[in-house]
mmCIF file of C-alpha atoms in Angstrom:
data_model
loop_
_atom_site.group_PDB
_atom_site.id
_atom_site.type_symbol
_atom_site.label_atom_id
_atom_site.label_comp_id
_atom_site.label_asym_id
_atom_site.label_seq_id
_atom_site.Cartn_x
_atom_site.Cartn_y
_atom_site.Cartn_z
ATOM 1 C CA MET A 1 0.000 0.000 0.000
ATOM 2 C CA ASP A 2 0.992 3.598 -0.517
ATOM 3 C CA PRO A 3 2.538 4.606 2.869
ATOM 4 C CA HIS A 4 1.198 8.152 2.445
ATOM 5 C CA LEU A 5 -2.394 7.166 1.607
ATOM 6 C CA LYS A 6 -5.075 7.276 4.317
ATOM 7 C CA LEU A 7 -8.177 5.458 3.125
ATOM 8 C CA THR A 8 -11.571 6.829 4.200
ATOM 9 C CA VAL A 9 -15.188 6.223 3.187
ATOM 10 C CA GLU A 10 -15.182 9.586 1.359
ATOM 11 C CA SER A 11 -12.094 8.784 -0.742
ATOM 12 C CA GLY A 12 -12.837 8.738 -4.475
ATOM 13 C CA VAL A 13 -16.113 8.079 -6.306
ATOM 14 C CA LEU A 14 -18.499 5.259 -5.375
ATOM 15 C CA LEU A 15 -18.247 2.272 -7.691
ATOM 16 C CA PRO A 16 -21.466 1.675 -9.679
ATOM 17 C CA ASN A 17 -21.209 -2.050 -8.879
ATOM 18 C CA ALA A 18 -19.447 -3.190 -5.703
ATOM 19 C CA THR A 19 -19.488 -6.879 -6.668
ATOM 20 C CA GLU A 20 -16.143 -6.847 -8.493
ATOM 21 C CA TYR A 21 -14.396 -5.222 -5.541
ATOM 22 C CA GLN A 22 -16.016 -7.573 -3.043
ATOM 23 C CA ARG A 23 -15.011 -10.667 -5.044
ATOM 24 C CA LEU A 24 -11.439 -9.427 -5.358
ATOM 25 C CA ILE A 25 -11.080 -8.747 -1.638
ATOM 26 C CA GLY A 26 -12.688 -12.098 -0.836
ATOM 27 C CA LYS A 27 -10.059 -13.918 -2.912
ATOM 28 C CA LEU A 28 -7.257 -11.861 -1.356
ATOM 29 C CA ILE A 29 -8.480 -12.790 2.138
ATOM 30 C CA TYR A 30 -7.923 -16.478 1.316
ATOM 31 C CA LEU A 31 -4.527 -15.691 -0.176
ATOM 32 C CA GLY A 32 -3.600 -13.898 3.059
ATOM 33 C CA LEU A 33 -3.644 -17.263 4.848
ATOM 34 C CA THR A 34 -0.204 -17.932 3.362
ATOM 35 C CA ARG A 35 0.949 -14.382 2.561
ATOM 36 C CA PRO A 36 1.508 -12.350 5.748
ATOM 37 C CA ASP A 37 3.106 -9.573 3.689
ATOM 38 C CA ILE A 38 -0.327 -8.499 2.381
ATOM 39 C CA THR A 39 -2.301 -9.075 5.595
ATOM 40 C CA TYR A 40 -2.416 -5.418 6.647
ATOM 41 C CA ALA A 41 -3.475 -4.232 3.197
ATOM 42 C CA ILE A 42 -6.281 -6.801 3.060
ATOM 43 C CA ASN A 43 -7.442 -5.875 6.556
ATOM 44 C CA SER A 44 -7.612 -2.199 5.582
ATOM 45 C CA LEU A 45 -9.425 -2.685 2.279
ATOM 46 C CA SER A 46 -11.935 -5.180 3.672
ATOM 47 C CA GLN A 47 -13.350 -2.407 5.859
ATOM 48 C CA PHE A 48 -14.863 -0.762 2.769
ATOM 49 C CA MET A 49 -16.706 -3.768 1.349
ATOM 50 C CA GLN A 50 -20.161 -2.164 1.642
ATOM 51 C CA GLN A 51 -19.437 1.046 -0.267
ATOM 52 C CA PRO A 52 -16.132 0.757 -2.142
ATOM 53 C CA THR A 53 -14.871 3.681 -4.188
ATOM 54 C CA SER A 54 -12.486 4.139 -7.084
ATOM 55 C CA VAL A 55 -9.647 4.868 -4.651
ATOM 56 C CA HIS A 56 -10.274 1.614 -2.793
ATOM 57 C CA MET A 57 -10.283 -0.333 -6.069
ATOM 58 C CA GLN A 58 -7.054 1.351 -7.123
ATOM 59 C CA ALA A 59 -5.450 0.307 -3.814
ATOM 60 C CA ALA A 60 -6.692 -3.266 -4.325
ATOM 61 C CA LYS A 61 -5.180 -3.392 -7.820
ATOM 62 C CA ARG A 62 -1.912 -2.158 -6.322
ATOM 63 C CA ILE A 63 -1.857 -5.389 -4.274
ATOM 64 C CA LEU A 64 -2.288 -7.396 -7.482
ATOM 65 C CA ARG A 65 0.651 -5.617 -9.086
ATOM 66 C CA TYR A 66 2.763 -6.353 -6.014
ATOM 67 C CA LEU A 67 1.750 -10.027 -6.090
ATOM 68 C CA LYS A 68 2.700 -10.258 -9.744
ATOM 69 C CA LEU A 69 6.202 -9.031 -8.925
ATOM 70 C CA ALA A 70 6.507 -11.235 -5.822
ATOM 71 C CA ARG A 71 4.668 -14.369 -6.976
ATOM 72 C CA ASN A 72 7.547 -16.643 -5.855
ATOM 73 C CA GLN A 73 7.580 -15.219 -2.344
ATOM 74 C CA GLY A 74 6.114 -17.015 0.646
ATOM 75 C CA ILE A 75 6.677 -18.320 4.144
ATOM 76 C CA SER A 76 9.612 -20.643 4.786
ATOM 77 C CA LEU A 77 9.187 -23.585 7.174
ATOM 78 C CA ALA A 78 12.501 -24.584 8.734
ATOM 79 C CA SER A 79 13.353 -28.297 8.684
ATOM 80 C CA ASN A 80 15.238 -28.081 11.973
ATOM 81 C CA SER A 81 14.929 -25.370 14.603
ATOM 82 C CA ALA A 82 14.298 -25.116 18.335
ATOM 83 C CA ALA A 83 10.749 -25.801 19.535
ATOM 84 C CA VAL A 84 10.352 -22.337 21.059
ATOM 85 C CA LEU A 85 7.486 -19.955 20.403
ATOM 86 C CA THR A 86 8.535 -16.365 19.742
ATOM 87 C CA ALA A 87 5.837 -13.729 19.378
ATOM 88 C CA TYR A 88 6.104 -10.131 18.200
ATOM 89 C CA ALA A 89 3.278 -7.775 19.166
ATOM 90 C CA ASP A 90 2.789 -4.207 18.024
ATOM 91 C CA SER A 91 0.114 -1.570 17.481
ATOM 92 C CA ASP A 92 -0.316 1.596 15.468
ATOM 93 C CA TRP A 93 -1.807 3.973 18.048
ATOM 94 C CA GLY A 94 -4.855 5.788 16.692
ATOM 95 C CA GLY A 95 -3.886 4.919 13.147
ATOM 96 C CA CYS A 96 -7.428 4.731 11.723
ATOM 97 C CA PRO A 97 -8.335 8.204 10.388
ATOM 98 C CA ILE A 98 -12.059 7.419 10.631
ATOM 99 C CA THR A 99 -12.469 5.996 14.159
ATOM 100 C CA ARG A 100 -9.030 6.749 15.659
ATOM 101 C CA ARG A 101 -8.858 3.153 16.811
ATOM 102 C CA SER A 102 -5.495 1.415 16.876
ATOM 103 C CA THR A 103 -4.491 -1.537 14.736
ATOM 104 C CA THR A 104 -3.077 -4.577 16.507
ATOM 105 C CA GLY A 105 -0.585 -6.852 14.838
ATOM 106 C CA TYR A 106 1.106 -10.014 16.061
ATOM 107 C CA TYR A 107 3.433 -12.498 14.414
ATOM 108 C CA ILE A 108 4.361 -15.828 15.986
ATOM 109 C CA LEU A 109 7.174 -18.180 15.010
ATOM 110 C CA LEU A 110 7.841 -21.746 16.110
ATOM 111 C CA GLY A 111 11.593 -21.816 16.013
ATOM 112 C CA ALA A 112 12.326 -20.106 12.702
ATOM 113 C CA SER A 113 8.983 -20.995 11.102
ATOM 114 C CA PRO A 114 6.038 -18.562 11.023
ATOM 115 C CA VAL A 115 2.886 -20.276 12.305
ATOM 116 C CA SER A 116 0.416 -17.487 13.081
ATOM 117 C CA TRP A 117 -0.099 -13.799 12.295
ATOM 118 C CA LYS A 118 -2.920 -11.288 12.477
ATOM 119 C CA SER A 119 -3.760 -7.666 11.742
ATOM 120 C CA LYS A 120 -6.903 -6.410 13.469
ATOM 121 C CA LYS A 121 -8.428 -3.083 14.437
ATOM 122 C CA GLN A 122 -8.995 -2.751 18.190
ATOM 123 C CA HIS A 123 -12.644 -2.532 19.276
ATOM 124 C CA VAL A 124 -12.235 0.615 21.418
ATOM 125 C CA VAL A 125 -10.194 3.811 21.203
ATOM 126 C CA ALA A 126 -6.964 3.569 23.226
ATOM 127 C CA LYS A 127 -6.202 6.594 25.406
ATOM 128 C CA SER A 128 -2.455 6.080 25.236
ATOM 129 C CA SER A 129 0.137 4.236 23.197
ATOM 130 C CA ALA A 130 0.840 2.050 26.238
ATOM 131 C CA GLU A 131 -2.809 0.950 26.342
ATOM 132 C CA ALA A 132 -2.802 0.191 22.617
ATOM 133 C CA GLU A 133 0.405 -1.842 22.961
ATOM 134 C CA TYR A 134 -0.933 -3.661 26.021
ATOM 135 C CA ARG A 135 -4.031 -4.728 24.107
ATOM 136 C CA ALA A 136 -1.732 -6.041 21.374
ATOM 137 C CA MET A 137 0.174 -8.010 24.019
ATOM 138 C CA ALA A 138 -3.100 -9.470 25.307
ATOM 139 C CA LEU A 139 -4.205 -10.639 21.861
ATOM 140 C CA ALA A 140 -0.793 -12.156 21.129
ATOM 141 C CA THR A 141 -0.792 -13.879 24.533
ATOM 142 C CA CYS A 142 -4.190 -15.452 23.754
ATOM 143 C CA GLU A 143 -2.799 -16.904 20.531
ATOM 144 C CA VAL A 144 0.420 -18.080 22.192
ATOM 145 C CA THR A 145 -1.578 -19.818 24.941
ATOM 146 C CA TRP A 146 -3.702 -21.637 22.364
ATOM 147 C CA LEU A 147 -0.671 -22.652 20.266
ATOM 148 C CA THR A 148 1.181 -23.918 23.337
ATOM 149 C CA GLN A 149 -1.726 -26.159 24.302
ATOM 150 C CA LEU A 150 -2.104 -27.352 20.705
ATOM 151 C CA LEU A 151 1.575 -28.327 20.513
ATOM 152 C CA LYS A 152 1.273 -30.204 23.798
ATOM 153 C CA ASP A 153 -1.753 -32.091 22.470
ATOM 154 C CA LEU A 154 0.347 -33.027 19.437
ATOM 155 C CA GLY A 155 2.962 -34.595 21.687
ATOM 156 C CA MET A 156 5.461 -31.733 22.189
ATOM 157 C CA LYS A 157 5.465 -31.797 25.977
ATOM 158 C CA LYS A 158 8.675 -29.825 26.530
ATOM 159 C CA ILE A 159 7.510 -26.454 25.258
ATOM 160 C CA GLY A 160 9.172 -23.734 27.324
ATOM 161 C CA ALA A 161 7.957 -20.235 28.050
ATOM 162 C CA ALA A 162 7.064 -18.280 24.929
ATOM 163 C CA ILE A 163 9.001 -15.068 24.315
ATOM 164 C CA LEU A 164 6.820 -12.018 23.677
ATOM 165 C CA LYS A 165 8.703 -9.088 22.131
ATOM 166 C CA VAL A 166 7.227 -5.595 22.438
ATOM 167 C CA ASP A 167 8.660 -2.169 21.647
ATOM 168 C CA ASN A 168 6.828 -0.260 24.405
ATOM 169 C CA LYS A 169 8.466 -0.178 27.840
ATOM 170 C CA ALA A 170 5.346 1.217 29.540
ATOM 171 C CA ALA A 171 3.281 -1.785 28.393
ATOM 172 C CA LEU A 172 6.009 -4.149 29.628
ATOM 173 C CA SER A 173 5.967 -2.389 32.992
ATOM 174 C CA ILE A 174 2.195 -2.832 33.293
ATOM 175 C CA ALA A 175 2.507 -6.542 32.547
ATOM 176 C CA ALA A 176 5.321 -7.053 35.069
ATOM 177 C CA ASN A 177 4.169 -4.854 37.953
ATOM 178 C CA PRO A 178 0.677 -5.370 39.463
ATOM 179 C CA VAL A 179 0.892 -1.960 41.168
ATOM 180 C CA GLN A 180 0.684 -0.354 37.733
ATOM 181 C CA HIS A 181 -2.779 -1.842 37.258
ATOM 182 C CA GLU A 182 -4.267 0.807 39.540
ATOM 183 C CA ARG A 183 -3.393 3.343 36.867
ATOM 184 C CA THR A 184 -4.963 1.349 34.057
ATOM 185 C CA LYS A 185 -8.483 0.594 35.261
ATOM 186 C CA HIS A 186 -9.861 1.881 31.957
ATOM 187 C CA VAL A 187 -8.318 -1.166 30.300
ATOM 188 C CA GLU A 188 -10.689 -4.141 30.415
ATOM 189 C CA MET A 189 -9.957 -6.809 32.982
ATOM 190 C CA ASP A 190 -9.477 -9.479 30.321
ATOM 191 C CA CYS A 191 -6.350 -7.655 29.157
ATOM 192 C CA HIS A 192 -4.757 -8.121 32.554
ATOM 193 C CA PHE A 193 -4.484 -11.865 32.163
ATOM 194 C CA VAL A 194 -1.137 -11.104 30.489
ATOM 195 C CA GLN A 195 0.331 -10.569 33.955
ATOM 196 C CA ASP A 196 -1.042 -13.925 35.111
ATOM 197 C CA LYS A 197 0.816 -15.625 32.259
ATOM 198 C CA VAL A 198 3.991 -13.771 33.239
ATOM 199 C CA ILE A 199 3.668 -14.941 36.862
ATOM 200 C CA THR A 200 3.192 -18.569 35.789
ATOM 201 C CA VAL A 201 6.177 -18.221 33.408
ATOM 202 C CA GLU A 202 4.106 -19.145 30.379
ATOM 203 C CA ILE A 203 5.375 -16.079 28.554
ATOM 204 C CA LYS A 204 8.485 -13.923 28.942
ATOM 205 C CA PRO A 205 7.971 -10.334 27.756
ATOM 206 C CA GLU A 206 11.061 -8.731 26.244
ATOM 207 C CA TYR A 207 11.779 -5.259 24.927
ATOM 208 C CA ILE A 208 12.698 -4.788 21.289
ATOM 209 C CA PRO A 209 13.598 -1.395 19.755
ATOM 210 C CA SER A 210 10.965 0.023 17.425
ATOM 211 C CA SER A 211 13.495 0.083 14.594
ATOM 212 C CA GLN A 212 13.793 -3.719 14.878
ATOM 213 C CA GLN A 213 10.084 -4.492 15.310
ATOM 214 C CA PRO A 214 9.138 -6.653 12.281
ATOM 215 C CA THR A 215 5.426 -6.614 13.129
ATOM 216 C CA ASP A 216 5.216 -3.130 11.649
ATOM 217 C CA ILE A 217 4.186 -4.808 8.387
ATOM 218 C CA LEU A 218 0.905 -5.793 10.123
ATOM 219 C CA THR A 219 0.050 -2.415 11.647
ATOM 220 C CA LYS A 220 0.834 0.252 9.049
ATOM 221 C CA PRO A 221 1.330 0.709 5.306
ATOM 222 C CA MET A 222 4.947 0.331 4.231
ATOM 223 C CA SER A 223 6.887 0.561 0.997
ATOM 224 C CA ILE A 224 8.115 -2.623 -0.693
ATOM 225 C CA LEU A 225 11.703 -1.741 0.247
ATOM 226 C CA GLN A 226 10.784 -1.381 3.938
ATOM 227 C CA LYS A 227 8.937 -4.696 3.858
ATOM 228 C CA GLN A 228 11.841 -6.526 2.255
ATOM 229 C CA GLN A 229 14.159 -5.377 5.040
ATOM 230 C CA LEU A 230 11.904 -7.115 7.584
ATOM 231 C CA PHE A 231 11.119 -10.319 5.676
ATOM 232 C CA SER A 232 14.250 -12.194 6.815
ATOM 233 C CA LYS A 233 13.174 -11.831 10.457
ATOM 234 C CA LEU A 234 9.740 -13.231 9.703
ATOM 235 C CA GLY A 235 10.695 -16.303 7.693
ATOM 236 C CA ILE A 236 9.367 -14.843 4.433
ATOM 237 C CA LYS A 237 11.530 -15.791 1.470
ATOM 238 C CA SER A 238 11.521 -16.090 -2.291
ATOM 239 C CA ASN A 239 11.831 -19.500 -3.937
ATOM 240 C CA HIS A 240 14.747 -18.142 -5.940
ATOM 241 C CA SER A 241 16.689 -16.757 -2.938
#
């Protein structure tokens, strides 16, 4: 997507027939199951399914042009790597120009293999970047908990604590220090289960500088060059590389 483009419902002229746009986005949603590099773009464009405009269609066709250039690119599953879950969680605080809600993104690897990723708009407006990041941590922790139990059911009994990497020190402080919860009562109680998982050593939150946070591809529009710089960290490779 164009990093400088902010899509709104007023952008462009309404399409006379929305069916073509809806079919295209529907097909891209299925493709996103194996292409995390287009997940954010699909999530953004799918929000305009009811009344798509010419600008939205142009942005959708931009995805097709990108896919044509990167048709040999996809996720790489490592044949041998440590059975450790590593999760990256991030959010784009107030990034939606329409609702000012934040976009949550998480990316989870089993060893060096990507196994789960998601880009989703948060259901309420976050009052601070720390709150937005904490909600991202909560969603990633839910997925990590489910994956851990799934791996155990499949016979991998020696799964250690999952590593959760976040680029917001305030959110890490809230997760680690129960005293901080008095200052965050506006955050729903279900978000605070992150601290319970920290206490039981099911997850280990770690700080990662924003410049090294690969989950940015799931929370904001980026140029192809910026994406390519992050792909190696996410196990996304080309068949010809």
